[in-house]
JSON list of C-alpha atoms in Angstrom, two decimals:
[
{"chain": "A", "resi": 37, "resn": "MET", "atom": "CA", "xyz": [56.87, 57.58, -26.80]},
{"chain": "A", "resi": 38, "resn": "ARG", "atom": "CA", "xyz": [52.98, 56.90, -28.09]},
{"chain": "A", "resi": 39, "resn": "ASP", "atom": "CA", "xyz": [51.09, 59.55, -29.32]},
{"chain": "A", "resi": 40, "resn": "GLU", "atom": "CA", "xyz": [47.72, 59.73, -26.62]},
{"chain": "A", "resi": 41, "resn": "ALA", "atom": "CA", "xyz": [45.55, 61.08, -29.15]},
{"chain": "A", "resi": 42, "resn": "ARG", "atom": "CA", "xyz": [46.25, 58.17, -31.45]},
{"chain": "A", "resi": 43, "resn": "PRO", "atom": "CA", "xyz": [46.60, 55.08, -29.06]},
{"chain": "A", "resi": 44, "resn": "LEU", "atom": "CA", "xyz": [47.97, 51.82, -30.65]},
{"chain": "A", "resi": 45, "resn": "ASN", "atom": "CA", "xyz": [45.56, 48.75, -30.89]},
{"chain": "A", "resi": 46, "resn": "PHE", "atom": "CA", "xyz": [47.52, 46.12, -29.46]},
{"chain": "A", "resi": 47, "resn": "THR", "atom": "CA", "xyz": [45.67, 43.37, -31.21]},
{"chain": "A", "resi": 48, "resn": "HIS", "atom": "CA", "xyz": [47.95, 43.87, -34.18]},
{"chain": "A", "resi": 49, "resn": "GLU", "atom": "CA", "xyz": [51.80, 43.96, -34.56]},
{"chain": "A", "resi": 50, "resn": "TYR", "atom": "CA", "xyz": [53.28, 47.15, -35.43]},
{"chain": "A", "resi": 51, "resn": "GLN", "atom": "CA", "xyz": [56.90, 46.93, -36.75]},
{"chain": "A", "resi": 52, "resn": "ILE", "atom": "CA", "xyz": [58.27, 50.02, -35.88]},
{"chain": "A", "resi": 53, "resn": "VAL", "atom": "CA", "xyz": [62.15, 50.14, -37.02]},
{"chain": "A", "resi": 54, "resn": "PHE", "atom": "CA", "xyz": [63.81, 47.50, -38.97]},
{"chain": "A", "resi": 55, "resn": "ALA", "atom": "CA", "xyz": [66.64, 46.96, -41.87]},
{"chain": "A", "resi": 56, "resn": "GLU", "atom": "CA", "xyz": [65.14, 44.97, -44.80]},
{"chain": "A", "resi": 57, "resn": "PRO", "atom": "CA", "xyz": [67.08, 43.30, -47.47]},
{"chain": "A", "resi": 58, "resn": "ASP", "atom": "CA", "xyz": [65.90, 42.85, -51.09]},
{"chain": "A", "resi": 59, "resn": "ASP", "atom": "CA", "xyz": [64.34, 39.38, -49.87]},
{"chain": "A", "resi": 60, "resn": "GLY", "atom": "CA", "xyz": [61.70, 41.26, -47.62]},
{"chain": "A", "resi": 61, "resn": "SER", "atom": "CA", "xyz": [63.22, 39.86, -44.16]},
{"chain": "A", "resi": 62, "resn": "HIS", "atom": "CA", "xyz": [64.29, 41.93, -41.40]},
{"chain": "A", "resi": 63, "resn": "VAL", "atom": "CA", "xyz": [68.32, 41.64, -40.65]},
{"chain": "A", "resi": 64, "resn": "PHE", "atom": "CA", "xyz": [66.80, 42.75, -37.17]},
{"chain": "A", "resi": 65, "resn": "GLY", "atom": "CA", "xyz": [63.34, 44.44, -36.14]},
{"chain": "A", "resi": 66, "resn": "VAL", "atom": "CA", "xyz": [61.80, 46.48, -33.34]},
{"chain": "A", "resi": 67, "resn": "LYS", "atom": "CA", "xyz": [58.08, 45.79, -32.54]},
{"chain": "A", "resi": 68, "resn": "VAL", "atom": "CA", "xyz": [55.29, 46.20, -30.09]},
{"chain": "A", "resi": 69, "resn": "GLY", "atom": "CA", "xyz": [51.72, 44.37, -30.16]},
{"chain": "A", "resi": 70, "resn": "SER", "atom": "CA", "xyz": [50.51, 40.93, -30.37]},
{"chain": "A", "resi": 71, "resn": "SER", "atom": "CA", "xyz": [52.96, 38.65, -33.10]},
{"chain": "A", "resi": 72, "resn": "PHE", "atom": "CA", "xyz": [51.25, 38.33, -36.38]},
{"chain": "A", "resi": 73, "resn": "THR", "atom": "CA", "xyz": [50.75, 34.47, -36.66]},
{"chain": "A", "resi": 74, "resn": "VAL", "atom": "CA", "xyz": [48.64, 32.12, -38.96]},
{"chain": "A", "resi": 75, "resn": "PRO", "atom": "CA", "xyz": [46.03, 31.31, -37.73]},
{"chain": "A", "resi": 76, "resn": "THR", "atom": "CA", "xyz": [45.75, 34.63, -35.39]},
{"chain": "A", "resi": 77, "resn": "ALA", "atom": "CA", "xyz": [46.12, 33.89, -31.79]},
{"chain": "A", "resi": 78, "resn": "SER", "atom": "CA", "xyz": [43.03, 32.87, -29.91]},
{"chain": "A", "resi": 79, "resn": "LYS", "atom": "CA", "xyz": [43.41, 35.51, -27.08]},
{"chain": "A", "resi": 80, "resn": "LEU", "atom": "CA", "xyz": [44.29, 38.95, -28.12]},
{"chain": "A", "resi": 81, "resn": "PRO", "atom": "CA", "xyz": [45.84, 40.91, -27.33]},
{"chain": "A", "resi": 82, "resn": "THR", "atom": "CA", "xyz": [48.58, 38.78, -26.28]},
{"chain": "A", "resi": 83, "resn": "LYS", "atom": "CA", "xyz": [50.68, 38.49, -23.15]},
{"chain": "A", "resi": 84, "resn": "THR", "atom": "CA", "xyz": [53.59, 40.28, -24.65]},
{"chain": "A", "resi": 85, "resn": "ALA", "atom": "CA", "xyz": [51.74, 42.64, -26.58]},
{"chain": "A", "resi": 86, "resn": "ARG", "atom": "CA", "xyz": [52.43, 45.65, -24.64]},
{"chain": "A", "resi": 87, "resn": "ASN", "atom": "CA", "xyz": [56.24, 44.86, -24.71]},
{"chain": "A", "resi": 88, "resn": "LEU", "atom": "CA", "xyz": [58.70, 46.57, -27.06]},
{"chain": "A", "resi": 89, "resn": "GLU", "atom": "CA", "xyz": [60.68, 43.92, -28.53]},
{"chain": "A", "resi": 90, "resn": "VAL", "atom": "CA", "xyz": [63.96, 43.75, -30.63]},
{"chain": "A", "resi": 91, "resn": "LEU", "atom": "CA", "xyz": [64.15, 40.66, -32.76]},
{"chain": "A", "resi": 92, "resn": "ASP", "atom": "CA", "xyz": [67.07, 38.94, -34.72]},
{"chain": "A", "resi": 93, "resn": "HIS", "atom": "CA", "xyz": [66.44, 37.82, -38.26]},
{"chain": "A", "resi": 94, "resn": "ALA", "atom": "CA", "xyz": [65.10, 34.50, -37.16]},
{"chain": "A", "resi": 95, "resn": "LEU", "atom": "CA", "xyz": [62.70, 36.45, -35.01]},
{"chain": "A", "resi": 96, "resn": "ASN", "atom": "CA", "xyz": [64.28, 35.39, -31.59]},
{"chain": "A", "resi": 97, "resn": "VAL", "atom": "CA", "xyz": [63.78, 38.00, -28.93]},
{"chain": "A", "resi": 98, "resn": "LEU", "atom": "CA", "xyz": [67.16, 39.54, -27.82]},
{"chain": "A", "resi": 99, "resn": "TYR", "atom": "CA", "xyz": [65.64, 42.47, -25.70]},
{"chain": "A", "resi": 100, "resn": "SER", "atom": "CA", "xyz": [62.06, 43.01, -24.19]},
{"chain": "A", "resi": 101, "resn": "THR", "atom": "CA", "xyz": [60.79, 45.72, -21.72]},
{"chain": "A", "resi": 102, "resn": "PRO", "atom": "CA", "xyz": [57.28, 46.75, -21.03]},
{"chain": "A", "resi": 103, "resn": "PHE", "atom": "CA", "xyz": [55.88, 49.45, -23.45]},
{"chain": "A", "resi": 104, "resn": "ASP", "atom": "CA", "xyz": [55.18, 52.71, -21.30]},
{"chain": "A", "resi": 105, "resn": "PRO", "atom": "CA", "xyz": [53.38, 54.80, -23.27]},
{"chain": "A", "resi": 106, "resn": "SER", "atom": "CA", "xyz": [54.24, 58.05, -21.53]},
{"chain": "A", "resi": 107, "resn": "THR", "atom": "CA", "xyz": [58.35, 57.40, -21.49]},
{"chain": "A", "resi": 108, "resn": "TRP", "atom": "CA", "xyz": [60.74, 57.94, -24.38]},
{"chain": "A", "resi": 109, "resn": "HIS", "atom": "CA", "xyz": [62.32, 54.12, -25.11]},
{"chain": "A", "resi": 110, "resn": "ASN", "atom": "CA", "xyz": [65.95, 54.63, -26.46]},
{"chain": "A", "resi": 111, "resn": "LEU", "atom": "CA", "xyz": [67.27, 51.86, -28.41]},
{"chain": "A", "resi": 112, "resn": "ALA", "atom": "CA", "xyz": [70.78, 51.26, -30.33]},
{"chain": "A", "resi": 113, "resn": "ILE", "atom": "CA", "xyz": [71.12, 48.24, -32.55]},
{"chain": "A", "resi": 114, "resn": "GLN", "atom": "CA", "xyz": [74.70, 47.38, -33.11]},
{"chain": "A", "resi": 115, "resn": "VAL", "atom": "CA", "xyz": [74.94, 45.71, -36.57]},
{"chain": "A", "resi": 116, "resn": "ASP", "atom": "CA", "xyz": [77.99, 44.07, -37.75]},
{"chain": "A", "resi": 117, "resn": "TRP", "atom": "CA", "xyz": [77.41, 43.41, -41.38]},
{"chain": "A", "resi": 118, "resn": "ASP", "atom": "CA", "xyz": [80.52, 41.35, -42.27]},
{"chain": "A", "resi": 119, "resn": "ALA", "atom": "CA", "xyz": [80.30, 38.96, -38.81]},
{"chain": "A", "resi": 120, "resn": "ARG", "atom": "CA", "xyz": [76.78, 38.93, -39.03]},
{"chain": "A", "resi": 121, "resn": "THR", "atom": "CA", "xyz": [76.25, 39.76, -35.53]},
{"chain": "A", "resi": 122, "resn": "LEU", "atom": "CA", "xyz": [73.67, 41.81, -33.69]},
{"chain": "A", "resi": 123, "resn": "GLY", "atom": "CA", "xyz": [73.91, 43.71, -30.17]},
{"chain": "A", "resi": 124, "resn": "VAL", "atom": "CA", "xyz": [71.26, 45.90, -28.21]},
{"chain": "A", "resi": 125, "resn": "PHE", "atom": "CA", "xyz": [71.75, 48.74, -25.91]},
{"chain": "A", "resi": 126, "resn": "ALA", "atom": "CA", "xyz": [68.62, 50.55, -24.50]},
{"chain": "A", "resi": 127, "resn": "SER", "atom": "CA", "xyz": [67.54, 53.10, -21.75]},
{"chain": "A", "resi": 128, "resn": "LYS", "atom": "CA", "xyz": [64.24, 54.80, -21.03]},
{"chain": "A", "resi": 129, "resn": "GLY", "atom": "CA", "xyz": [63.87, 58.62, -20.34]},
{"chain": "A", "resi": 130, "resn": "GLY", "atom": "CA", "xyz": [66.64, 60.59, -20.11]},
{"chain": "A", "resi": 131, "resn": "SER", "atom": "CA", "xyz": [68.93, 57.77, -18.83]},
{"chain": "A", "resi": 132, "resn": "ARG", "atom": "CA", "xyz": [72.15, 56.82, -20.78]},
{"chain": "A", "resi": 133, "resn": "LEU", "atom": "CA", "xyz": [72.09, 53.65, -23.12]},
{"chain": "A", "resi": 134, "resn": "LYS", "atom": "CA", "xyz": [73.56, 50.55, -21.39]},
{"chain": "A", "resi": 135, "resn": "LYS", "atom": "CA", "xyz": [73.85, 46.96, -22.80]},
{"chain": "A", "resi": 136, "resn": "VAL", "atom": "CA", "xyz": [70.82, 44.92, -22.56]},
{"chain": "A", "resi": 137, "resn": "SER", "atom": "CA", "xyz": [71.72, 41.86, -24.77]},
{"chain": "A", "resi": 138, "resn": "LYS", "atom": "CA", "xyz": [74.63, 39.73, -25.57]},
{"chain": "A", "resi": 139, "resn": "LEU", "atom": "CA", "xyz": [76.71, 40.08, -29.17]},
{"chain": "A", "resi": 140, "resn": "VAL", "atom": "CA", "xyz": [74.54, 37.17, -30.94]},
{"chain": "A", "resi": 141, "resn": "SER", "atom": "CA", "xyz": [75.11, 35.56, -34.34]},
{"chain": "A", "resi": 142, "resn": "ASN", "atom": "CA", "xyz": [72.97, 36.69, -36.86]},
{"chain": "A", "resi": 143, "resn": "ASN", "atom": "CA", "xyz": [73.94, 34.25, -39.34]},
{"chain": "A", "resi": 144, "resn": "SER", "atom": "CA", "xyz": [70.69, 33.50, -40.82]},
{"chain": "A", "resi": 145, "resn": "THR", "atom": "CA", "xyz": [70.76, 36.60, -42.73]},
{"chain": "A", "resi": 146, "resn": "LYS", "atom": "CA", "xyz": [72.62, 36.77, -46.16]},
{"chain": "A", "resi": 147, "resn": "PRO", "atom": "CA", "xyz": [76.22, 37.97, -46.37]},
{"chain": "A", "resi": 148, "resn": "VAL", "atom": "CA", "xyz": [77.46, 41.50, -47.57]},
{"chain": "A", "resi": 149, "resn": "PRO", "atom": "CA", "xyz": [76.13, 42.95, -49.76]},
{"chain": "A", "resi": 150, "resn": "GLU", "atom": "CA", "xyz": [73.33, 41.19, -50.12]},
{"chain": "A", "resi": 151, "resn": "GLY", "atom": "CA", "xyz": [72.45, 40.93, -46.49]},
{"chain": "A", "resi": 152, "resn": "ARG", "atom": "CA", "xyz": [72.30, 44.60, -46.07]},
{"chain": "A", "resi": 153, "resn": "GLY", "atom": "CA", "xyz": [69.17, 46.69, -46.76]},
{"chain": "A", "resi": 154, "resn": "ASP", "atom": "CA", "xyz": [66.99, 49.79, -46.42]},
{"chain": "A", "resi": 155, "resn": "PHE", "atom": "CA", "xyz": [66.64, 51.20, -42.86]},
{"chain": "A", "resi": 156, "resn": "HIS", "atom": "CA", "xyz": [62.90, 51.83, -42.18]},
{"chain": "A", "resi": 157, "resn": "PHE", "atom": "CA", "xyz": [61.01, 53.70, -39.11]},
{"chain": "A", "resi": 158, "resn": "GLY", "atom": "CA", "xyz": [57.33, 54.06, -38.84]},
{"chain": "A", "resi": 159, "resn": "LEU", "atom": "CA", "xyz": [54.51, 52.28, -37.75]},
{"chain": "A", "resi": 160, "resn": "LEU", "atom": "CA", "xyz": [53.62, 49.04, -40.06]},
{"chain": "A", "resi": 161, "resn": "LYS", "atom": "CA", "xyz": [50.72, 47.65, -38.53]},
{"chain": "A", "resi": 162, "resn": "LEU", "atom": "CA", "xyz": [50.13, 43.99, -39.72]},
{"chain": "A", "resi": 163, "resn": "PRO", "atom": "CA", "xyz": [46.57, 42.48, -40.35]},
{"chain": "A", "resi": 164, "resn": "LEU", "atom": "CA", "xyz": [45.24, 39.90, -38.40]},
{"chain": "A", "resi": 165, "resn": "ALA", "atom": "CA", "xyz": [44.64, 36.54, -40.40]},
{"chain": "A", "resi": 166, "resn": "ASN", "atom": "CA", "xyz": [41.09, 36.20, -42.01]},
{"chain": "A", "resi": 167, "resn": "PRO", "atom": "CA", "xyz": [40.06, 32.68, -40.90]},
{"chain": "A", "resi": 168, "resn": "SER", "atom": "CA", "xyz": [37.91, 33.03, -43.95]},
{"chain": "A", "resi": 169, "resn": "ASP", "atom": "CA", "xyz": [41.34, 32.93, -46.43]},
{"chain": "A", "resi": 170, "resn": "THR", "atom": "CA", "xyz": [43.21, 29.72, -47.18]},
{"chain": "A", "resi": 171, "resn": "THR", "atom": "CA", "xyz": [46.41, 29.14, -45.02]},
{"chain": "A", "resi": 172, "resn": "GLU", "atom": "CA", "xyz": [48.57, 30.88, -47.89]},
{"chain": "A", "resi": 173, "resn": "GLN", "atom": "CA", "xyz": [46.32, 33.45, -48.21]},
{"chain": "A", "resi": 174, "resn": "GLN", "atom": "CA", "xyz": [46.74, 34.07, -44.50]},
{"chain": "A", "resi": 175, "resn": "GLY", "atom": "CA", "xyz": [50.61, 34.82, -44.76]},
{"chain": "A", "resi": 176, "resn": "ASP", "atom": "CA", "xyz": [50.02, 37.49, -47.24]},
{"chain": "A", "resi": 177, "resn": "VAL", "atom": "CA", "xyz": [50.22, 40.54, -44.85]},
{"chain": "A", "resi": 178, "resn": "VAL", "atom": "CA", "xyz": [50.55, 42.82, -47.81]},
{"chain": "A", "resi": 179, "resn": "ARG", "atom": "CA", "xyz": [47.29, 42.05, -49.66]},
{"chain": "A", "resi": 180, "resn": "ARG", "atom": "CA", "xyz": [44.99, 40.10, -47.25]},
{"chain": "A", "resi": 181, "resn": "GLY", "atom": "CA", "xyz": [43.90, 39.91, -43.94]},
{"chain": "A", "resi": 182, "resn": "ILE", "atom": "CA", "xyz": [41.96, 41.86, -41.51]},
{"chain": "A", "resi": 183, "resn": "GLN", "atom": "CA", "xyz": [42.94, 45.46, -40.94]},
{"chain": "A", "resi": 184, "resn": "GLU", "atom": "CA", "xyz": [41.00, 48.15, -38.80]},
{"chain": "A", "resi": 185, "resn": "GLY", "atom": "CA", "xyz": [41.57, 52.06, -39.74]},
{"chain": "A", "resi": 186, "resn": "THR", "atom": "CA", "xyz": [45.09, 53.48, -39.26]},
{"chain": "A", "resi": 187, "resn": "LEU", "atom": "CA", "xyz": [44.78, 55.75, -36.52]},
{"chain": "A", "resi": 188, "resn": "GLU", "atom": "CA", "xyz": [47.27, 55.29, -34.41]},
{"chain": "A", "resi": 189, "resn": "GLY", "atom": "CA", "xyz": [50.32, 57.19, -33.86]},
{"chain": "A", "resi": 190, "resn": "LEU", "atom": "CA", "xyz": [54.00, 56.94, -32.07]},
{"chain": "A", "resi": 191, "resn": "TYR", "atom": "CA", "xyz": [56.48, 59.78, -31.51]},
{"chain": "A", "resi": 192, "resn": "TYR", "atom": "CA", "xyz": [60.30, 59.53, -32.65]},
{"chain": "A", "resi": 193, "resn": "SER", "atom": "CA", "xyz": [63.23, 61.74, -32.21]},
{"chain": "A", "resi": 194, "resn": "GLY", "atom": "CA", "xyz": [66.62, 61.54, -32.43]},
{"chain": "A", "resi": 195, "resn": "VAL", "atom": "CA", "xyz": [66.57, 58.60, -35.34]},
{"chain": "A", "resi": 196, "resn": "PHE", "atom": "CA", "xyz": [70.28, 58.25, -37.02]},
{"chain": "A", "resi": 197, "resn": "VAL", "atom": "CA", "xyz": [72.69, 55.84, -38.22]},
{"chain": "A", "resi": 198, "resn": "GLU", "atom": "CA", "xyz": [76.09, 55.62, -37.08]},
{"chain": "A", "resi": 199, "resn": "SER", "atom": "CA", "xyz": [79.64, 53.86, -37.38]},
{"chain": "A", "resi": 200, "resn": "ALA", "atom": "CA", "xyz": [80.50, 52.30, -34.08]},
{"chain": "A", "resi": 201, "resn": "THR", "atom": "CA", "xyz": [84.01, 51.93, -34.69]},
{"chain": "A", "resi": 202, "resn": "GLY", "atom": "CA", "xyz": [84.54, 54.63, -32.02]},
{"chain": "A", "resi": 203, "resn": "GLY", "atom": "CA", "xyz": [81.93, 53.54, -29.48]},
{"chain": "A", "resi": 204, "resn": "VAL", "atom": "CA", "xyz": [78.23, 53.92, -29.56]},
{"chain": "A", "resi": 205, "resn": "SER", "atom": "CA", "xyz": [76.49, 57.63, -28.94]},
{"chain": "A", "resi": 206, "resn": "ALA", "atom": "CA", "xyz": [75.06, 56.74, -25.48]},
{"chain": "A", "resi": 207, "resn": "GLY", "atom": "CA", "xyz": [72.97, 60.20, -25.06]},
{"chain": "A", "resi": 208, "resn": "TYR", "atom": "CA", "xyz": [74.51, 63.64, -23.41]},
{"chain": "A", "resi": 209, "resn": "SER", "atom": "CA", "xyz": [77.57, 63.45, -25.79]},
{"chain": "A", "resi": 210, "resn": "SER", "atom": "CA", "xyz": [78.68, 60.37, -24.37]},
{"chain": "A", "resi": 211, "resn": "ILE", "atom": "CA", "xyz": [80.22, 57.41, -26.03]},
{"chain": "A", "resi": 212, "resn": "ILE", "atom": "CA", "xyz": [80.21, 54.20, -24.84]},
{"chain": "A", "resi": 213, "resn": "PRO", "atom": "CA", "xyz": [82.25, 50.89, -26.05]},
{"chain": "A", "resi": 214, "resn": "ALA", "atom": "CA", "xyz": [80.47, 48.84, -28.58]},
{"chain": "A", "resi": 215, "resn": "PHE", "atom": "CA", "xyz": [80.24, 45.01, -28.26]}
]
């Protein structure tokens, strides 16, 4: 849910949940906003900027839904580290989670243990590529780019990591089958 006192700037990409191995890639990612591109897209915000999207390691969109700032968006990402697969469950508001994707291969990730990583949630705002920078510099999202102030905010609740061996927590003490 979005913090109404700190609205998002949809011209930027916000990476809001991801698992990051040592190589800096993402096993999966949840994002909202205009995707970071080099060069920056000519029309911002982009058509999908106001969608909440779940991406695989190769940045394919597994699930996309309009981001309603006044509604809780509930997500579960099933990661099978050994088989290198992903599946997405989602719901809105007080509804129970349901499967919203197929179980997909995520073979572009490294095998375990190197393919595992740190779990992040927060509001990582990517810059816009600066046209004055070289193409190589434009891709350096850590040290370069155009970045307005960071006054945006999101609310998080019930963030956890669990084994899906016995199923997936779907809300209201219910369990649904994993993929």
